[in-house]
Each structure stands twice: as structure tokens, then as C-alpha cells.
GROMACS .gro file of C-alpha atoms in nm:
model
  504
    1MET     CA    1   0.017  -0.017  -0.005
    2MET     CA    2   0.129   0.333  -0.091
    3ALA     CA    3   0.243   0.557   0.200
    4LEU     CA    4  -0.012   0.860   0.259
    5LEU     CA    5   0.246   1.049   0.486
    6GLN     CA    6   0.626   1.080   0.361
    7PHE     CA    7   0.881   1.241   0.554
    8ASP     CA    8   1.184   1.304   0.286
    9ASN     CA    9   1.506   1.396   0.425
   10ILE     CA   10   1.380   1.684   0.641
   11SER     CA   11   1.621   1.912   0.855
   12LYS     CA   12   1.545   2.213   1.083
   13HIS     CA   13   1.805   2.436   1.253
   14PHE     CA   14   1.754   2.671   1.563
   15PRO     CA   15   2.050   2.902   1.696
   16GLY     CA   16   2.297   2.636   1.843
   17VAL     CA   17   2.088   2.356   1.805
   18LYS     CA   18   2.021   2.114   1.495
   19ALA     CA   19   1.640   1.986   1.583
   20LEU     CA   20   1.622   1.774   1.300
   21ASN     CA   21   1.884   1.634   1.063
   22GLY     CA   22   1.788   1.472   0.744
   23VAL     CA   23   1.497   1.288   0.902
   24SER     CA   24   1.311   1.020   0.650
   25PHE     CA   25   1.054   0.775   0.687
   26GLU     CA   26   0.665   0.710   0.618
   27ALA     CA   27   0.342   0.629   0.727
   28ARG     CA   28   0.054   0.402   0.556
   29PRO     CA   29  -0.337   0.453   0.569
   30GLY     CA   30  -0.468   0.250   0.885
   31GLN     CA   31  -0.164   0.284   1.033
   32VAL     CA   32  -0.004   0.369   1.371
   33MET     CA   33   0.340   0.472   1.350
   34GLY     CA   34   0.478   0.531   1.702
   35LEU     CA   35   0.759   0.802   1.722
   36LEU     CA   36   1.031   0.758   2.030
   37GLY     CA   37   1.303   0.911   2.161
   38GLU     CA   38   1.439   1.132   2.443
   39ASN     CA   39   1.311   1.474   2.494
   40GLY     CA   40   1.483   1.689   2.238
   41ALA     CA   41   1.496   1.422   2.000
   42GLY     CA   42   1.322   1.601   1.750
   43LYS     CA   43   0.967   1.421   1.750
   44SER     CA   44   0.809   1.746   1.870
   45THR     CA   45   0.957   1.986   1.617
   46LEU     CA   46   0.864   1.736   1.330
   47LEU     CA   47   0.523   1.731   1.415
   48LYS     CA   48   0.558   2.125   1.421
   49ILE     CA   49   0.671   2.096   1.080
   50LEU     CA   50   0.386   1.888   1.000
   51GLY     CA   51   0.116   2.092   1.130
   52GLY     CA   52   0.258   2.403   0.973
   53GLN     CA   53   0.425   2.598   1.282
   54TYR     CA   54   0.763   2.548   1.143
   55LYS     CA   55   0.916   2.559   0.804
   56PRO     CA   56   1.184   2.290   0.744
   57ASP     CA   57   1.513   2.421   0.647
   58GLY     CA   58   1.540   2.117   0.403
   59GLY     CA   59   1.369   1.848   0.263
   60ARG     CA   60   1.014   1.768   0.160
   61LEU     CA   61   0.705   1.658   0.327
   62LEU     CA   62   0.451   1.466   0.110
   63ILE     CA   63   0.097   1.363   0.144
   64ASP     CA   64  -0.074   1.121  -0.097
   65GLY     CA   65   0.253   1.169  -0.300
   66GLN     CA   66   0.225   1.537  -0.346
   67ALA     CA   67   0.487   1.802  -0.191
   68ARG     CA   68   0.340   2.027   0.071
   69HIS     CA   69   0.438   2.354   0.196
   70PHE     CA   70   0.259   2.469   0.478
   71ALA     CA   71   0.301   2.852   0.555
   72SER     CA   72   0.047   2.844   0.858
   73ALA     CA   73  -0.137   2.578   1.074
   74GLY     CA   74  -0.438   2.693   0.874
   75ASP     CA   75  -0.258   2.566   0.547
   76ALA     CA   76  -0.183   2.240   0.717
   77ILE     CA   77  -0.563   2.171   0.851
   78ALA     CA   78  -0.695   2.243   0.504
   79ALA     CA   79  -0.448   1.989   0.357
   80GLY     CA   80  -0.626   1.722   0.630
   81VAL     CA   81  -0.387   1.724   0.874
   82ALA     CA   82  -0.456   1.768   1.262
   83ILE     CA   83  -0.209   1.778   1.546
   84ILE     CA   84  -0.258   1.716   1.891
   85HIS     CA   85   0.026   1.872   2.093
   86GLN     CA   86   0.182   1.828   2.396
   87GLU     CA   87   0.121   2.163   2.510
   88LEU     CA   88  -0.245   2.223   2.465
   89GLN     CA   89  -0.331   2.476   2.208
   90TYR     CA   90  -0.645   2.639   2.373
   91VAL     CA   91  -0.811   2.976   2.424
   92SER     CA   92  -0.886   2.949   2.831
   93GLU     CA   93  -1.152   3.197   2.832
   94LEU     CA   94  -1.341   3.076   2.553
   95THR     CA   95  -1.596   2.771   2.582
   96VAL     CA   96  -1.534   2.399   2.486
   97ALA     CA   97  -1.749   2.446   2.169
   98GLU     CA   98  -1.594   2.766   2.079
   99ASN     CA   99  -1.237   2.589   2.116
  100VAL     CA  100  -1.346   2.278   1.935
  101LEU     CA  101  -1.478   2.463   1.631
  102LEU     CA  102  -1.275   2.774   1.652
  103GLY     CA  103  -1.205   2.947   1.265
  104ARG     CA  104  -1.515   2.707   1.178
  105LEU     CA  105  -1.759   2.827   1.420
  106PRO     CA  106  -2.152   2.812   1.262
  107THR     CA  107  -2.336   3.121   1.182
  108ARG     CA  108  -2.665   3.253   1.135
  109PHE     CA  109  -2.758   3.603   0.985
  110GLY     CA  110  -2.386   3.708   0.997
  111LEU     CA  111  -2.326   3.618   1.377
  112VAL     CA  112  -2.191   3.312   1.550
  113ASP     CA  113  -2.492   3.065   1.634
  114HIS     CA  114  -2.379   2.957   1.947
  115LYS     CA  115  -2.660   2.689   2.002
  116ALA     CA  116  -2.596   2.509   1.680
  117ALA     CA  117  -2.208   2.499   1.782
  118ARG     CA  118  -2.303   2.339   2.130
  119ARG     CA  119  -2.505   2.098   1.935
  120GLN     CA  120  -2.216   1.978   1.709
  121VAL     CA  121  -2.003   1.944   1.953
  122ALA     CA  122  -2.226   1.774   2.225
  123ALA     CA  123  -2.301   1.522   1.954
  124GLN     CA  124  -1.907   1.463   1.894
  125LEU     CA  125  -1.828   1.452   2.242
  126ALA     CA  126  -2.101   1.187   2.325
  127ALA     CA  127  -1.984   0.967   2.005
  128ILE     CA  128  -1.649   0.958   2.141
  129GLY     CA  129  -1.759   0.885   2.527
  130VAL     CA  130  -1.661   1.229   2.681
  131ASP     CA  131  -1.894   1.416   2.911
  132LEU     CA  132  -1.821   1.744   2.908
  133ASP     CA  133  -2.060   2.062   2.868
  134PRO     CA  134  -1.998   2.223   2.539
  135ALA     CA  135  -2.108   2.553   2.727
  136ALA     CA  136  -1.814   2.516   2.986
  137ARG     CA  137  -1.537   2.759   2.984
  138LEU     CA  138  -1.169   2.610   2.950
  139SER     CA  139  -1.053   2.784   3.231
  140ASP     CA  140  -1.271   2.614   3.452
  141LEU     CA  141  -1.188   2.256   3.330
  142SER     CA  142  -0.898   2.019   3.419
  143ILE     CA  143  -0.608   1.970   3.236
  144ALA     CA  144  -0.723   1.618   3.171
  145GLN     CA  145  -1.043   1.743   3.052
  146ARG     CA  146  -0.863   2.019   2.837
  147GLN     CA  147  -0.685   1.721   2.671
  148MET     CA  148  -1.004   1.594   2.580
  149VAL     CA  149  -1.129   1.877   2.430
  150GLU     CA  150  -0.815   1.915   2.203
  151ILE     CA  151  -0.865   1.552   2.091
  152CYS     CA  152  -1.258   1.600   2.004
  153LYS     CA  153  -1.114   1.918   1.811
  154ALA     CA  154  -0.907   1.709   1.599
  155VAL     CA  155  -1.176   1.441   1.549
  156MET     CA  156  -1.418   1.706   1.412
  157GLN     CA  157  -1.130   1.829   1.153
  158ASP     CA  158  -1.222   1.505   0.980
  159ALA     CA  159  -0.806   1.515   0.915
  160LYS     CA  160  -0.691   1.213   0.716
  161VAL     CA  161  -0.350   1.258   0.898
  162ILE     CA  162  -0.370   1.292   1.308
  163ALA     CA  163  -0.050   1.322   1.507
  164PHE     CA  164  -0.069   1.288   1.889
  165ASP     CA  165   0.198   1.406   2.114
  166GLU     CA  166   0.183   1.256   2.457
  167PRO     CA  167  -0.182   1.237   2.455
  168THR     CA  168  -0.245   1.066   2.800
  169SER     CA  169  -0.013   1.230   2.993
  170SER     CA  170  -0.291   1.408   3.180
  171LEU     CA  171  -0.581   1.149   3.138
  172SER     CA  172  -0.742   0.935   3.402
  173HIS     CA  173  -0.747   0.553   3.380
  174ARG     CA  174  -1.134   0.597   3.211
  175GLU     CA  175  -1.029   0.894   2.968
  176THR     CA  176  -0.740   0.652   2.864
  177GLU     CA  177  -0.951   0.384   2.780
  178ILE     CA  178  -1.163   0.640   2.592
  179LEU     CA  179  -0.864   0.763   2.381
  180PHE     CA  180  -0.759   0.411   2.309
  181ARG     CA  181  -1.103   0.296   2.159
  182LEU     CA  182  -1.091   0.631   1.924
  183VAL     CA  183  -0.727   0.597   1.832
  184LYS     CA  184  -0.841   0.185   1.717
  185ARG     CA  185  -1.188   0.374   1.570
  186LEU     CA  186  -0.966   0.598   1.336
  187ARG     CA  187  -0.740   0.346   1.225
  188ALA     CA  188  -1.010   0.139   1.104
  189GLU     CA  189  -1.130   0.422   0.912
  190GLY     CA  190  -0.797   0.426   0.721
  191ARG     CA  191  -0.639   0.715   0.890
  192THR     CA  192  -0.287   0.794   0.902
  193LEU     CA  193  -0.177   0.805   1.265
  194ILE     CA  194   0.122   0.941   1.457
  195TYR     CA  195   0.157   0.864   1.819
  196ILE     CA  196   0.402   0.981   2.038
  197SER     CA  197   0.426   0.859   2.403
  198HIS     CA  198   0.728   0.790   2.672
  199ARG     CA  199   0.489   0.510   2.784
  200LEU     CA  200   0.598   0.201   2.633
  201GLU     CA  201   0.309   0.006   2.735
  202GLU     CA  202   0.086   0.231   2.543
  203LEU     CA  203   0.278   0.204   2.228
  204TYR     CA  204   0.279  -0.190   2.217
  205ALA     CA  205  -0.081  -0.153   2.295
  206LEU     CA  206  -0.145   0.082   2.010
  207CYS     CA  207   0.117   0.126   1.740
  208ASP     CA  208   0.180  -0.088   1.420
  209ALA     CA  209   0.532   0.038   1.379
  210CYS     CA  210   0.768   0.282   1.559
  211THR     CA  211   1.077   0.533   1.441
  212ILE     CA  212   1.301   0.600   1.664
  213PHE     CA  213   1.490   0.926   1.707
  214ARG     CA  214   1.799   1.043   1.874
  215ASP     CA  215   1.986   1.391   1.857
  216GLY     CA  216   1.760   1.504   1.560
  217ARG     CA  217   1.821   1.176   1.361
  218LYS     CA  218   1.630   0.911   1.279
  219ILE     CA  219   1.822   0.574   1.442
  220THR     CA  220   1.573   0.303   1.299
  221THR     CA  221   1.245   0.230   1.199
  222HIS     CA  222   1.089  -0.105   1.324
  223ASP     CA  223   0.810  -0.198   1.093
  224VAL     CA  224   0.627  -0.468   1.358
  225MET     CA  225   0.608  -0.300   1.673
  226ALA     CA  226   0.522  -0.635   1.865
  227ASP     CA  227   0.838  -0.795   1.740
  228VAL     CA  228   1.062  -0.551   1.927
  229PRO     CA  229   1.172  -0.625   2.293
  230ARG     CA  230   1.127  -0.360   2.538
  231GLU     CA  231   1.520  -0.351   2.609
  232ARG     CA  232   1.606  -0.282   2.278
  233LEU     CA  233   1.330  -0.005   2.214
  234ILE     CA  234   1.526   0.175   2.520
  235ALA     CA  235   1.888   0.113   2.415
  236ASP     CA  236   1.789   0.253   2.061
  237MET     CA  237   1.644   0.569   2.226
  238VAL     CA  238   1.895   0.643   2.495
  239GLY     CA  239   2.210   0.496   2.320
  240ARG     CA  240   2.301   0.290   2.607
  241GLU     CA  241   2.143   0.025   2.848
  242LEU     CA  242   1.970   0.084   3.150
  243GLN     CA  243   1.967  -0.149   3.406
  244ASP     CA  244   1.745  -0.010   3.682
  245ILE     CA  245   1.549   0.321   3.571
  246TYR     CA  246   1.433   0.403   3.892
  247ASP     CA  247   1.800   0.405   4.070
  248TYR     CA  248   1.643   0.304   4.408
  249ARG     CA  249   1.870   0.333   4.682
  250SER     CA  250   1.809   0.172   5.027
  251ARG     CA  251   1.903   0.418   5.311
  252GLY     CA  252   1.862   0.508   5.661
  253HIS     CA  253   1.589   0.739   5.780
  254GLY     CA  254   1.623   1.007   6.066
  255PRO     CA  255   1.358   1.112   6.304
  256VAL     CA  256   1.025   1.245   6.196
  257ARG     CA  257   1.080   1.583   6.030
  258LEU     CA  258   0.711   1.645   5.877
  259ASP     CA  259   0.414   1.602   6.060
  260VAL     CA  260   0.080   1.707   5.899
  261ARG     CA  261  -0.228   1.705   6.131
  262GLY     CA  262  -0.552   1.718   6.036
  263LEU     CA  263  -0.538   1.952   5.710
  264HIS     CA  264  -0.865   2.028   5.529
  265SER     CA  265  -1.011   2.255   5.307
  266LYS     CA  266  -1.338   2.376   5.150
  267ARG     CA  267  -1.247   2.087   4.834
  268LEU     CA  268  -1.107   1.852   5.116
  269PRO     CA  269  -1.334   1.827   5.381
  270GLU     CA  270  -1.212   1.540   5.577
  271PRO     CA  271  -0.903   1.601   5.797
  272LEU     CA  272  -0.584   1.447   5.642
  273SER     CA  273  -0.276   1.358   5.842
  274PHE     CA  274   0.055   1.176   5.748
  275ALA     CA  275   0.422   1.207   5.873
  276MET     CA  276   0.711   1.135   5.721
  277ARG     CA  277   1.109   1.126   5.809
  278GLY     CA  278   1.407   1.299   5.708
  279GLY     CA  279   1.580   1.124   5.424
  280GLU     CA  280   1.259   0.953   5.333
  281VAL     CA  281   1.088   0.965   4.966
  282LEU     CA  282   0.708   0.940   5.032
  283GLY     CA  283   0.479   0.850   4.724
  284PHE     CA  284   0.143   0.942   4.663
  285PHE     CA  285  -0.081   0.743   4.434
  286GLY     CA  286  -0.435   0.777   4.334
  287LEU     CA  287  -0.659   0.824   4.044
  288VAL     CA  288  -0.716   1.178   3.900
  289GLY     CA  289  -0.926   1.372   4.144
  290ALA     CA  290  -0.841   1.176   4.424
  291GLY     CA  291  -0.732   1.500   4.611
  292ARG     CA  292  -0.373   1.424   4.625
  293SER     CA  293  -0.240   1.780   4.445
  294GLU     CA  294  -0.504   1.945   4.641
  295LEU     CA  295  -0.373   1.813   4.993
  296MET     CA  296  -0.009   1.942   4.845
  297ARG     CA  297  -0.120   2.300   4.766
  298LEU     CA  298  -0.265   2.303   5.141
  299LEU     CA  299   0.085   2.208   5.278
  300TYR     CA  300   0.243   2.464   5.046
  301GLY     CA  301   0.012   2.729   5.124
  302ALA     CA  302  -0.121   2.771   4.780
  303ASP     CA  303  -0.487   2.710   4.903
  304ALA     CA  304  -0.664   2.825   5.189
  305ARG     CA  305  -0.702   2.581   5.501
  306ARG     CA  306  -1.004   2.538   5.710
  307GLY     CA  307  -0.812   2.356   5.996
  308GLY     CA  308  -0.506   2.141   6.077
  309GLU     CA  309  -0.166   2.211   6.174
  310VAL     CA  310   0.190   2.142   5.997
  311TRP     CA  311   0.485   2.081   6.204
  312LEU     CA  312   0.816   2.059   6.090
  313ASP     CA  313   1.139   1.986   6.290
  314GLY     CA  314   0.934   2.021   6.604
  315GLN     CA  315   0.797   2.369   6.515
  316PRO     CA  316   0.455   2.478   6.386
  317VAL     CA  317   0.461   2.616   6.018
  318ALA     CA  318   0.180   2.892   5.984
  319ALA     CA  319   0.179   2.871   5.592
  320ARG     CA  320  -0.080   3.095   5.486
  321SER     CA  321   0.104   3.138   5.130
  322PRO     CA  322   0.380   2.989   4.925
  323ALA     CA  323   0.616   3.285   5.038
  324ASP     CA  324   0.536   3.158   5.386
  325ALA     CA  325   0.605   2.802   5.289
  326ILE     CA  326   0.920   2.847   5.101
  327ALA     CA  327   1.064   3.055   5.393
  328ALA     CA  328   1.026   2.750   5.589
  329GLY     CA  329   1.173   2.532   5.357
  330ILE     CA  330   0.871   2.382   5.181
  331VAL     CA  331   0.901   2.400   4.813
  332LEU     CA  332   0.659   2.263   4.544
  333CYS     CA  333   0.733   2.173   4.181
  334PRO     CA  334   0.364   2.182   4.021
  335GLU     CA  335   0.205   1.940   3.758
  336ASP     CA  336   0.156   2.217   3.498
  337ARG     CA  337   0.508   2.324   3.413
  338LYS     CA  338   0.375   2.554   3.154
  339GLU     CA  339   0.129   2.760   3.336
  340GLN     CA  340   0.251   2.716   3.698
  341GLY     CA  341   0.639   2.633   3.685
  342ILE     CA  342   0.841   2.817   3.404
  343LEU     CA  343   0.867   3.211   3.361
  344ALA     CA  344   0.842   3.112   3.003
  345GLN     CA  345   0.988   3.394   2.833
  346SER     CA  346   1.280   3.429   3.069
  347SER     CA  347   1.652   3.237   3.034
  348VAL     CA  348   1.753   2.935   3.190
  349ALA     CA  349   1.960   3.121   3.447
  350GLU     CA  350   1.660   3.366   3.532
  351ASN     CA  351   1.443   3.068   3.606
  352ILE     CA  352   1.733   2.932   3.827
  353ASN     CA  353   1.754   3.195   4.026
  354VAL     CA  354   1.450   3.370   4.079
  355SER     CA  355   1.341   3.269   4.402
  356CYS     CA  356   1.667   3.249   4.596
  357ARG     CA  357   1.755   3.564   4.474
  358ARG     CA  358   1.593   3.739   4.764
  359HIS     CA  359   1.884   3.610   4.961
  360GLY     CA  360   2.128   3.843   4.797
  361LEU     CA  361   1.950   4.185   4.821
  362ALA     CA  362   2.237   4.352   5.016
  363ALA     CA  363   2.469   4.260   4.750
  364GLY     CA  364   2.588   4.465   4.463
  365VAL     CA  365   2.428   4.434   4.139
  366PHE     CA  366   2.764   4.314   3.977
  367LEU     CA  367   2.869   4.105   4.232
  368ARG     CA  368   2.505   3.947   4.233
  369HIS     CA  369   2.503   3.899   3.842
  370GLY     CA  370   2.806   3.708   3.853
  371GLN     CA  371   2.698   3.466   4.143
  372GLU     CA  372   2.361   3.402   3.960
  373ALA     CA  373   2.563   3.335   3.650
  374GLN     CA  374   2.779   3.092   3.855
  375ARG     CA  375   2.476   2.916   4.000
  376ALA     CA  376   2.311   2.885   3.699
  377ASP     CA  377   2.606   2.716   3.510
  378ASP     CA  378   2.709   2.511   3.853
  379PHE     CA  379   2.337   2.368   3.842
  380ILE     CA  380   2.334   2.321   3.445
  381LYS     CA  381   2.650   2.092   3.525
  382LYS     CA  382   2.508   1.913   3.807
  383LEU     CA  383   2.168   1.833   3.679
  384ARG     CA  384   2.279   1.784   3.311
  385ILE     CA  385   2.047   2.033   3.171
  386LYS     CA  386   2.076   2.038   2.795
  387THR     CA  387   2.067   2.415   2.680
  388PRO     CA  388   2.300   2.589   2.448
  389SER     CA  389   2.386   2.832   2.713
  390ARG     CA  390   2.244   2.984   3.037
  391GLU     CA  391   2.069   3.275   2.834
  392GLN     CA  392   1.864   3.019   2.647
  393GLU     CA  393   1.514   3.077   2.695
  394ILE     CA  394   1.359   2.820   2.905
  395ARG     CA  395   1.063   2.780   2.649
  396LEU     CA  396   1.264   2.653   2.372
  397LEU     CA  397   1.393   2.352   2.624
  398SER     CA  398   1.250   2.020   2.603
  399GLY     CA  399   0.988   1.931   2.881
  400GLY     CA  400   1.225   1.710   3.072
  401ASN     CA  401   1.484   1.993   3.062
  402GLN     CA  402   1.268   2.239   3.186
  403GLN     CA  403   1.143   2.021   3.487
  404LYS     CA  404   1.530   2.009   3.585
  405VAL     CA  405   1.599   2.352   3.566
  406ILE     CA  406   1.243   2.431   3.815
  407LEU     CA  407   1.435   2.141   4.037
  408ALA     CA  408   1.756   2.374   4.019
  409ARG     CA  409   1.543   2.667   4.117
  410TRP     CA  410   1.471   2.493   4.450
  411LEU     CA  411   1.776   2.306   4.500
  412ALA     CA  412   1.917   2.672   4.495
  413GLU     CA  413   1.715   2.762   4.796
  414PRO     CA  414   1.905   2.743   5.132
  415GLY     CA  415   1.753   2.546   5.421
  416LEU     CA  416   1.550   2.317   5.178
  417LYS     CA  417   1.363   2.060   5.408
  418VAL     CA  418   1.092   1.942   5.193
  419LEU     CA  419   1.055   1.911   4.820
  420ILE     CA  420   0.705   1.830   4.674
  421LEU     CA  421   0.743   1.693   4.319
  422ASP     CA  422   0.379   1.676   4.178
  423GLU     CA  423   0.396   1.453   3.829
  424PRO     CA  424   0.761   1.501   3.806
  425THR     CA  425   0.791   1.294   3.486
  426ARG     CA  426   0.486   1.422   3.300
  427GLY     CA  427   0.575   1.408   2.932
  428ILE     CA  428   0.927   1.317   2.972
  429ASP     CA  429   1.140   1.045   2.804
  430VAL     CA  430   1.273   0.726   2.974
  431GLY     CA  431   1.658   0.860   2.979
  432ALA     CA  432   1.560   1.204   3.157
  433LYS     CA  433   1.332   1.011   3.406
  434ASN     CA  434   1.615   0.812   3.491
  435GLU     CA  435   1.829   1.115   3.545
  436ILE     CA  436   1.536   1.299   3.774
  437TYR     CA  437   1.508   1.014   3.971
  438ARG     CA  438   1.902   1.019   4.032
  439ILE     CA  439   1.841   1.379   4.155
  440ILE     CA  440   1.530   1.267   4.383
  441HIS     CA  441   1.751   1.025   4.571
  442ASP     CA  442   2.002   1.274   4.614
  443VAL     CA  443   1.793   1.508   4.759
  444ALA     CA  444   1.670   1.241   4.990
  445ALA     CA  445   2.017   1.160   5.079
  446SER     CA  446   2.072   1.496   5.201
  447GLY     CA  447   1.822   1.477   5.452
  448CYS     CA  448   1.539   1.603   5.303
  449CYS     CA  449   1.181   1.486   5.304
  450VAL     CA  450   1.073   1.417   4.933
  451ILE     CA  451   0.717   1.394   4.833
  452VAL     CA  452   0.613   1.261   4.496
  453ILE     CA  453   0.277   1.274   4.346
  454SER     CA  454   0.250   1.033   4.027
  455SER     CA  455  -0.020   0.862   3.825
  456GLU     CA  456   0.200   0.610   3.714
  457LEU     CA  457   0.174   0.355   3.974
  458PRO     CA  458   0.517   0.156   3.845
  459GLU     CA  459   0.700   0.485   3.884
  460VAL     CA  460   0.570   0.549   4.256
  461LEU     CA  461   0.628   0.177   4.346
  462GLY     CA  462   0.986   0.213   4.201
  463ILE     CA  463   1.124   0.539   4.372
  464ALA     CA  464   0.914   0.548   4.659
  465ASP     CA  465   1.025   0.413   5.044
  466ARG     CA  466   0.657   0.439   5.127
  467VAL     CA  467   0.362   0.479   4.932
  468ILE     CA  468   0.013   0.672   5.060
  469VAL     CA  469  -0.293   0.602   4.847
  470MET     CA  470  -0.567   0.826   4.833
  471ARG     CA  471  -0.941   0.788   4.713
  472ASP     CA  472  -1.222   1.062   4.687
  473GLY     CA  473  -1.034   1.313   4.882
  474ARG     CA  474  -0.916   1.071   5.186
  475ILE     CA  475  -0.654   0.885   5.249
  476SER     CA  476  -0.741   0.518   5.163
  477GLY     CA  477  -0.442   0.346   5.297
  478GLU     CA  478  -0.048   0.311   5.317
  479LEU     CA  479   0.188   0.061   5.188
  480ASP     CA  480   0.567   0.030   5.320
  481ARG     CA  481   0.799  -0.099   5.010
  482ALA     CA  482   0.846  -0.437   5.121
  483HIS     CA  483   0.421  -0.487   5.085
  484ALA     CA  484   0.377  -0.236   4.805
  485SER     CA  485   0.259  -0.379   4.484
  486GLU     CA  486   0.052  -0.291   4.176
  487THR     CA  487  -0.245  -0.528   4.295
  488ALA     CA  488  -0.241  -0.373   4.647
  489ALA     CA  489  -0.203   0.024   4.535
  490LEU     CA  490  -0.512  -0.018   4.274
  491ALA     CA  491  -0.717  -0.194   4.570
  492LEU     CA  492  -0.693   0.099   4.777
  493ALA     CA  493  -0.721   0.340   4.508
  494LEU     CA  494  -1.017   0.210   4.311
  495PRO     CA  495  -1.374   0.260   4.435
  496ASP     CA  496  -1.493  -0.034   4.619
  497GLY     CA  497  -1.628  -0.313   4.365
  498ALA     CA  498  -1.451  -0.163   4.081
  499PRO     CA  499  -1.245  -0.395   3.891
  500ALA     CA  500  -0.872  -0.366   3.920
  501ALA     CA  501  -0.777  -0.299   3.578
  502PRO     CA  502  -0.375  -0.308   3.499
  503ALA     CA  503  -0.231   0.013   3.610
  504HIS     CA  504  -0.167   0.286   3.331
   0.00000   0.00000   0.00000
């Protein structure tokens, strides 16, 4: 069968970076082609060329055997291409219906027909099994719900080429099942699908073939995904063998450092308590909406408490704001890097130094600038942050390297005592995950308390000394490392009577 989509010797350069270097491969109608590679390998850059956001510096893009030159995203959409980007493309103040039909809204008497738009989108949402109000504003939805809106938008464009960039990174188990059914339906309809994910189990479940990238080059294409061992895929991606991706290290724990007593709020009405020792990595697991992030926002002072106490090293902490928590030594890396973590238009150095800068206000401007430059260079080296220089805008870095910069920001804080990581490896490749796990264990080894929230159960079980499971806004159980298993954790996370499906 003739290829519907072909990349022929595609190249793309940015200042100091060769993002793509002579990439060639093809995909057929009715085929799901997986794209694998570490963050920064060139996968997302290729999708932006396919979607008309970037123009290639060399090579050709062919659809149905015809060379295509997209000057804009509109040109790509008109040619039958739909892209669901990892960094979601939405207008937060518009409704679900307006976002899905943006640029194609129905009109009546020269005005937008909002009722017709809501009817169209409601029908499509029902068809793919998503329960969302078409009149709801995007700003009022969770990240997972916004992701489903983007997927609905792509389907309604009736595209013949659809590319998914980390589509399940924020989805619940149920929403992931909906996506899987949709991908299989689209393949059966003869669409050509490109699927990027760092979750290998997804790729084995969905993809017919896969192409592997490393450092902007195509390393190989495996024509039958099911025939390739997992170890081979990882070695192809990272260029080396990874024996233990989680890098777990057994270590002794000190006395109790953090004692959370009866925290509750409007969103978490049941009082919640837990304690942890210095040097411990404590995992929090639960389905999306279980209340894990909400509990950590109370601990961090980002949300108002209705009651409860936090004690750190035997002293009460009255964190009425994040600034209070940071001053006490409690810091948070949020789930949504783009919206809440990075200063997108600022440099890597600025992002690393922005918090600890307050400690050097008495220093002269020139001295402080030199100290900040040295601090940034030190952390770039220590955390192996891939960037052309400390002056590179952080938005141009891969997701894994952005996450390392946020970690560097908090590790630069003097007096760090509690590090909270909310979905620290969301959308990050296996090699970068391994490096972030190494950082987590290094921080714990220094005596800090490290809390890791993750929806990836194997990750929680792999890195944590102890796991707390939440369900419906309460703590449903606790598992020490020796007795923690996927079956035990899922039994605590799922509603009573729900089948224990395999962990996503």
C-alpha cells in the first residue's frame, strides 16, 4: 500500500541547535506509527513542521505523494492534517464548543450561532464517550478535560493524518480507555496516525510500527512493533542500556521531620494526616481527582486551609501563602510546568535564580549577577540540563530539561527541608526520567523529605520508600516498600467494587 505521509530528508535548525538532521520515514493509511526518543530528540519539532508551525530548512513533506509546503497551521488543517500537541493549544476564556470549532464556528444572519455550535460539539463528545458541557469555559476545566477537548477538536476536523503528542500525560484511566478506543476506530477508518508517548506500554498496545529518534536523527524504523523487545527500544532511544531506571537506593531515615495533622479545606473536607522522616521518599498515588494535588497545595500554602496544623522539625509552620512555605523550607514543583512552573519568556539562568535571589538583596548588582551566572552554570552541569547556554529562553528547552531547571530553582534554596514533586516526569522520556530519579534520591540522601505525586503506579512503586494512596479526597491506605504492589495499590485507589484494571 502506498504511503499516505512521507518525510523526505527533513532538517530544521535553531540557534545553536540542530533539531532535525535528514529525517526520512513514511506511514501508510490505517497505520499507527509510534515516534520514540528522548526529550529534545526532534519528535515534537517534526510534528510542528507537519502542522505548519515551523518551516523545514531542508527536505520535503509529502501527503498522498504530493509535496506540501505549509505556511501556517491553517494550511495544514486545510490539507487534512490535525495535530494534538503536548503543550495544549486552547483559548482559556472561550467555551468548549468555541475552542473545538475555532475558525469554523457556524453562523446565522452573520452572527455566531452558539446553539448550533453547542449541538455539534455535544454530539461529537457523546460519540467519543466524553462527558463535558460544551458551554463550559476552558479555564474552569482540569488539564485532563482540556486534553479531551483538543482530541475532540482533531476528530471534528475530519483529518486524514492525525498526530498525538503525549496525549495521555494528563488523562485518567477511564479517559485513557476512551482515547485508546478512538485511536483504534480512526485506524479502522483508514486514517494515518502518528503517536508520540514515553509510556512504552501504550506504544505496544496501539502502534503497528515505530520510528526512533536520537539527537535530531532517525536511528531506525521497526516495521512490526510487537516483535521488538522493550530493552531494544530503550537502548535505541538513549544509546545505552538502562538496568534499573528508578535508581532506587536503600538508606537509613532520620527522625520525623514533617508532621501533617488534620489538614482540610473546602475541597478536602475530611481532615488528612501523615508524617515522614528525614531522608524518606514518600509516594502519593490515586486516580485523577483523588485529592493528592489539593492536599499538597494546602501544605504549600497555595490554597486556604479550614483547619489543621503542619509541624516541621518540631516547630509549627503557619504557611498562609507559598512565600511562607518557601521561607520555612517547603517547596513545590507543580504538575503544570507551562502554566505554573516556568517563566516562559525568561532565560534558564533567570528561572534558576528567581527564588533564591531574595537572599542576596544586599549584594551589589554586579556581584549578584556574577553569582547568579555561576549558580546557573553549576546547576546546568550538576543536573545535566541540555541547553546551548544559560541565556537560552526556557520555553525552547524540552519538557525534561524544563523540569530540571525548576528542580534547580528549588535546590538552590538555602534551608530546603521538604521537596514536593507533582507529576515530576509527565511527558518526559525514559532517559530524562532516570536522571530525575537520580536527583530525587540525591536530595533524599541529604536528609530532606521528598514527596512524589504520580499517576504512574510503576513509578511510585519504583522510587518510593512508602506509598500513601488517596481516594475521593481521603487517605484510603498506606503501603511500605516491602508490601507495595500494583494489586494492593489499585485495590486502595479504586472505588469499592470496581475491577482492578492493569495500572496505566
